[in-house]
GROMACS .gro file of C-alpha atoms in nm:
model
  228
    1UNK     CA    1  18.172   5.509   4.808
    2UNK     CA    2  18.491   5.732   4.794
    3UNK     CA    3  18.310   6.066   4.824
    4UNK     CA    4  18.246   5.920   5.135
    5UNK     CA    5  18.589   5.941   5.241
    6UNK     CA    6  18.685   6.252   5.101
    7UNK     CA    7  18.806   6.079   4.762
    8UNK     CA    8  18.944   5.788   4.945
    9UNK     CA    9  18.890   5.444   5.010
   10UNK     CA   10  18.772   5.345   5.312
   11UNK     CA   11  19.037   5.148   5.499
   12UNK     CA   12  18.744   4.891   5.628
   13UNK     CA   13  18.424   4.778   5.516
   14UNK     CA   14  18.180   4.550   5.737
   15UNK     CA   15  17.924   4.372   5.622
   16UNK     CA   16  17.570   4.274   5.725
   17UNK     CA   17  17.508   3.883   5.682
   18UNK     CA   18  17.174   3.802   5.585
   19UNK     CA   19  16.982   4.015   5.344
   20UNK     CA   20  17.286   4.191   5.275
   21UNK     CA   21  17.541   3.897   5.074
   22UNK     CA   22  17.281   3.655   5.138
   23UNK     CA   23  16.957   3.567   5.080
   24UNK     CA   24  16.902   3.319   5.339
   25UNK     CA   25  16.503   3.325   5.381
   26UNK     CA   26  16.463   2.994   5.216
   27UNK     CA   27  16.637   2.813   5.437
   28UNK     CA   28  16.545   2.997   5.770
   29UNK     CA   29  16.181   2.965   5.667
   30UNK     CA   30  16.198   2.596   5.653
   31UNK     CA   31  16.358   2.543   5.988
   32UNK     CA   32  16.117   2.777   6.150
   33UNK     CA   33  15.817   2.562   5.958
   34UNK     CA   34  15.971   2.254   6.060
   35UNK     CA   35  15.960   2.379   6.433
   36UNK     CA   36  15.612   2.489   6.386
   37UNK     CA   37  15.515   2.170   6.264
   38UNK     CA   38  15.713   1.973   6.557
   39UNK     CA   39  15.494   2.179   6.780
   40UNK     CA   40  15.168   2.079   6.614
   41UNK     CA   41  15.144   2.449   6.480
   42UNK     CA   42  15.037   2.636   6.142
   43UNK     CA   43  15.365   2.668   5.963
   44UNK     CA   44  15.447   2.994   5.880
   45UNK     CA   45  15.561   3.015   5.525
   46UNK     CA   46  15.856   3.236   5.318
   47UNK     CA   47  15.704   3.522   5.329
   48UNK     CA   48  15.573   3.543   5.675
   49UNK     CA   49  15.957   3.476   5.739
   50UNK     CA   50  16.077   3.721   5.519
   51UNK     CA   51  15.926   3.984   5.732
   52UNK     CA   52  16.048   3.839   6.026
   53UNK     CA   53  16.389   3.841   6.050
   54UNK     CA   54  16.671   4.084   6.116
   55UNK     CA   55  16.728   4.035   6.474
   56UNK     CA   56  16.870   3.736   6.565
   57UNK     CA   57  16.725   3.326   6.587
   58UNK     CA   58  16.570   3.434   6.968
   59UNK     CA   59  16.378   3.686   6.798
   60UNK     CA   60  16.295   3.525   6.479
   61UNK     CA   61  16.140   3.219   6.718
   62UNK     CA   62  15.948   3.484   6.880
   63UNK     CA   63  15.789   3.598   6.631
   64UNK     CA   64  15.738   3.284   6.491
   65UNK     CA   65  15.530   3.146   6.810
   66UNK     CA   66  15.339   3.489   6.846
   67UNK     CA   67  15.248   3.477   6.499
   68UNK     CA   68  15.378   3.846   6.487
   69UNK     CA   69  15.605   4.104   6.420
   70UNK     CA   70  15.596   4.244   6.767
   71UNK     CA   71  15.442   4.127   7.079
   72UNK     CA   72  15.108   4.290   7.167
   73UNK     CA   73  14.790   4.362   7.022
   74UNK     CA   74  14.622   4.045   7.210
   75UNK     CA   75  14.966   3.833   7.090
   76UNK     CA   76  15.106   3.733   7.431
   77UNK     CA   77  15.481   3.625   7.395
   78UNK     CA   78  15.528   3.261   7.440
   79UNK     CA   79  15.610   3.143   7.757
   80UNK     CA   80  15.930   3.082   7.907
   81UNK     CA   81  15.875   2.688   7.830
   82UNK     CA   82  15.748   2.677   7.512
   83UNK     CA   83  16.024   2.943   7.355
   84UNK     CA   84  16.333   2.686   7.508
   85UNK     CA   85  16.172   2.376   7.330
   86UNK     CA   86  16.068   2.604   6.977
   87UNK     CA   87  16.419   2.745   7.030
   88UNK     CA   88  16.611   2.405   7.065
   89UNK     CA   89  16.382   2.258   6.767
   90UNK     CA   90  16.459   2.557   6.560
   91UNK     CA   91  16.860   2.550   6.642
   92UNK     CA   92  16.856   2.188   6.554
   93UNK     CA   93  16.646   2.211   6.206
   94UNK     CA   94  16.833   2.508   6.112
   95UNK     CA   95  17.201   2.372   6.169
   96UNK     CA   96  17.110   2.058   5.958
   97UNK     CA   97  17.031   2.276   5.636
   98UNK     CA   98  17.201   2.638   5.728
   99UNK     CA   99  17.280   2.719   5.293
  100UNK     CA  100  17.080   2.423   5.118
  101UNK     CA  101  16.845   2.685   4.964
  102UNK     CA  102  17.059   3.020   4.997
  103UNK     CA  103  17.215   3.192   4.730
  104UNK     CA  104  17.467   3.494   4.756
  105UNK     CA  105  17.285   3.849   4.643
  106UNK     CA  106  17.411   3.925   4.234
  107UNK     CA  107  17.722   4.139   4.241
  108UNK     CA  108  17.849   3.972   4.618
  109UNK     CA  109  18.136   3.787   4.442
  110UNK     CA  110  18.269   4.119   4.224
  111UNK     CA  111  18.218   4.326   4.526
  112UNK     CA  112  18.425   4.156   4.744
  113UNK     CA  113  18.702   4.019   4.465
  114UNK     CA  114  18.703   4.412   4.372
  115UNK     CA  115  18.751   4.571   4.785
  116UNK     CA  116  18.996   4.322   4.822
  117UNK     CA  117  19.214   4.388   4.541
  118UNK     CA  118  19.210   4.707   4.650
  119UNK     CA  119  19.391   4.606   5.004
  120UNK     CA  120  19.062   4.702   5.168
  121UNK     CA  121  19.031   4.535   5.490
  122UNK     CA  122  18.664   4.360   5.489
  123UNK     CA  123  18.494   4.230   5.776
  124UNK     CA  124  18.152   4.101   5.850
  125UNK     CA  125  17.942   4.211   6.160
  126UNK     CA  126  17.545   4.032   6.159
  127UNK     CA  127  17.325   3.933   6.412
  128UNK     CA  128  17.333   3.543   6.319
  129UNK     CA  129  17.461   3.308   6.581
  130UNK     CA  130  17.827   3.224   6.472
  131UNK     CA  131  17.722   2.846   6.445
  132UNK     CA  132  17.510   2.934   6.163
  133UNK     CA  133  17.776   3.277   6.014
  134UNK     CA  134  18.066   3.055   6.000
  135UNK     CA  135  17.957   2.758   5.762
  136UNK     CA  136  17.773   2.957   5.553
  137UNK     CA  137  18.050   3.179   5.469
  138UNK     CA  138  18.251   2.921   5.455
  139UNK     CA  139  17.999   2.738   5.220
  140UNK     CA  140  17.981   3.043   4.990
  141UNK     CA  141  18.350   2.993   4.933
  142UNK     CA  142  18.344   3.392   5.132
  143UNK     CA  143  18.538   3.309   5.431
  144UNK     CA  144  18.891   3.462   5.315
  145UNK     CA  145  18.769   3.779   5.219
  146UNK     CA  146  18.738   3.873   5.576
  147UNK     CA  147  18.966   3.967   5.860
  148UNK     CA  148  18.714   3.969   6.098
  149UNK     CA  149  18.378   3.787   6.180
  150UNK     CA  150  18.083   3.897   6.470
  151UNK     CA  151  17.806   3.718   6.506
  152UNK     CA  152  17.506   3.772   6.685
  153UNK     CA  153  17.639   3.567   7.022
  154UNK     CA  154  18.017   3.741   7.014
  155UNK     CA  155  17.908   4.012   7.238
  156UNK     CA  156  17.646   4.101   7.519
  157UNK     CA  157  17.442   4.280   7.269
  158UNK     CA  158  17.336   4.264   6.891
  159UNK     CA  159  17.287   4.576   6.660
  160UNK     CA  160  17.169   4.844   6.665
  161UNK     CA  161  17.407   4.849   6.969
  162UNK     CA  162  17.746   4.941   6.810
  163UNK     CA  163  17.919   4.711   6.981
  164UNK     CA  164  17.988   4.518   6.769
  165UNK     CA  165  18.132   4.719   6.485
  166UNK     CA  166  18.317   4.901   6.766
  167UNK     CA  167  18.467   4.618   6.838
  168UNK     CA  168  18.549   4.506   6.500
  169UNK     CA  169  18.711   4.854   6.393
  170UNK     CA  170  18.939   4.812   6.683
  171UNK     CA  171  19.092   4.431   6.599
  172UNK     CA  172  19.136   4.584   6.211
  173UNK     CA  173  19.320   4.868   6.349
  174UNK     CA  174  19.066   5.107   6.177
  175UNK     CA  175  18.845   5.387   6.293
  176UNK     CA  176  18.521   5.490   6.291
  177UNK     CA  177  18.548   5.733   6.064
  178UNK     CA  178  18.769   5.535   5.799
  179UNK     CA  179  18.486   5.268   5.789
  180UNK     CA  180  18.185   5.155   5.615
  181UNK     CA  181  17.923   4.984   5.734
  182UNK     CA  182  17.680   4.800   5.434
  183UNK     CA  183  17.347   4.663   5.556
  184UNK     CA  184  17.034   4.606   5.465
  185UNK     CA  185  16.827   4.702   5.737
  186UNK     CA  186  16.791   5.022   5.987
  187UNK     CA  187  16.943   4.824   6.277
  188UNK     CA  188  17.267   4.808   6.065
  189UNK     CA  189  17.168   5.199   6.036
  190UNK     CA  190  17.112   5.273   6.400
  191UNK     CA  191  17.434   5.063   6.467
  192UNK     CA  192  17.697   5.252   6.222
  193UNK     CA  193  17.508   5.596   6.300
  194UNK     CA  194  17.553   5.488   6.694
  195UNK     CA  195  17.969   5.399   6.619
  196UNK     CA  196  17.985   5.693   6.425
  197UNK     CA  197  18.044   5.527   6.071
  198UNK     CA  198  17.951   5.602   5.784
  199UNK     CA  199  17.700   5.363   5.648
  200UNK     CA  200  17.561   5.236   5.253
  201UNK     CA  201  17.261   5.015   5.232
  202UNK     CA  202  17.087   4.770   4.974
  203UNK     CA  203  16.689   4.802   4.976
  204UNK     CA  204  16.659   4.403   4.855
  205UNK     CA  205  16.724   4.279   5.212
  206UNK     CA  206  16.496   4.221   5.546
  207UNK     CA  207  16.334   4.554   5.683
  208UNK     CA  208  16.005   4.447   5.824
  209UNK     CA  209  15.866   4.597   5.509
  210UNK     CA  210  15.968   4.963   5.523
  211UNK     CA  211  16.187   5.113   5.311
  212UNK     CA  212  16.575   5.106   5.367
  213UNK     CA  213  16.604   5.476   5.254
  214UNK     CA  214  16.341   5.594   5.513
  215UNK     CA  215  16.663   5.520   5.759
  216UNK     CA  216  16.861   5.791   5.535
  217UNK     CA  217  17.146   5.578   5.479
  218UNK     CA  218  17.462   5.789   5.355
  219UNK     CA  219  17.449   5.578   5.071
  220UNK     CA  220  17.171   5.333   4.868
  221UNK     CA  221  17.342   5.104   4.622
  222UNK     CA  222  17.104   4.847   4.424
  223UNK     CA  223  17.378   4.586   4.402
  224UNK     CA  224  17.684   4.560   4.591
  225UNK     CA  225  17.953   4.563   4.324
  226UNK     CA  226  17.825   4.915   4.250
  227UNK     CA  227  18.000   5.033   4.592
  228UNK     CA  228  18.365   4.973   4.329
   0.00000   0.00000   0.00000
């Protein structure tokens, strides 16, 4: 990580939510099963899910109710109607198990013990809705690590706008250039790349099915406590 920084530490890193600290599939794939299944619909299944998220709960439904990774190719998106109800059903299911089947990525807990001992400033910037970021971290026992906290509904846009990491370098007092960005995905690519950060990526996470390193991340790490 330091020869990032010219032999330094970096004097913030931001972190990527889901797919990234935490495997949160399990749980998102029942919700959006559940909604199916409210709907009178084929559920979808964990891996179906797996390759679906990464871009917020609006999308995720979407995708869901298409069937699809993207729109097209005789998949109509669903109408204006049926993605409020799927989207209230799935908002509802979800908040009522949000970590019940979770579990934090192995090396999470060293990572972040180790950046903070190091008076790294640590932050977390993820396209979940905050009702969903904020008691999971807090379930995780995670939430005091960070100094900062974007969700997916914090800002007009999501990532790979850089928005939000923008934003987040400026209420640490950091830079762009004295920050890392870790994701797992090449939205959390696209969004460092677009704030002019420097970036390190996991390839266990949520990336449709393509390889994280065909993003060129400045960095790959296989577990996060190997960024120490």
């Amino acid at each position: 990580m330091r020869r990032l920084f010219e032999g330094r530490d970096p004097q913030l890193v931001l972190f990527d939510l889901d797919g990234t600290l935490v495997d949160s599939v399990p749980d998102l794939a029942q919700a959006v099963d559940r909604m199916l299944a409210a709907l009178g619909r084929p559920q979808a299944g964990v891996d179906r899910v797996r390759n679906w998220v990464g871009n917020g709960a609006a999308v995720l439904v979407q995708r869901a109710l298409t069937g699809a990774l993207e729109t097209g190719n005789g998949r109509p998106p669903a109408s204006d109607e049926v993605f409020d109800k799927a989207y209230g059903l799935f908002l509802e299911f979800y908040a009522e198990a949000t970590a019940d089947q979770s579990r934090l990525y192995p090396g999470v807990r060293e990572c972040l013990d180790g950046l903070a001992a190091r008076g790294i400033v640590l932050g977390v910037a993820t396209n979940k809705p905050m009702r969903f970021t904020t008691p999971m971290l807090e379930g995780f026992g995670l939430s005091h690590h960070f100094s900062v906290v974007l969700g997916g509904d914090s800002l007009p846009t999501r990532k790979p706008d850089p928005a939000m990491l923008l934003s987040a370098i400026e209420q640490c007092g950091a830079s762009p250039c004295t920050t890392l960005m870790v994701g797992d995905s090449s939205n959390d690519v696209k969004a460092a790349r677009a704030a002019g950060c420097p970036v390190a990526a996991v390839p266990y996470g949520y990336n449709h099915g393509v390889a994280i390193e065909d993003s060129c991340p400045d960095l790959l790490v296989q577990r996060l406590d190997q960024l120490l």
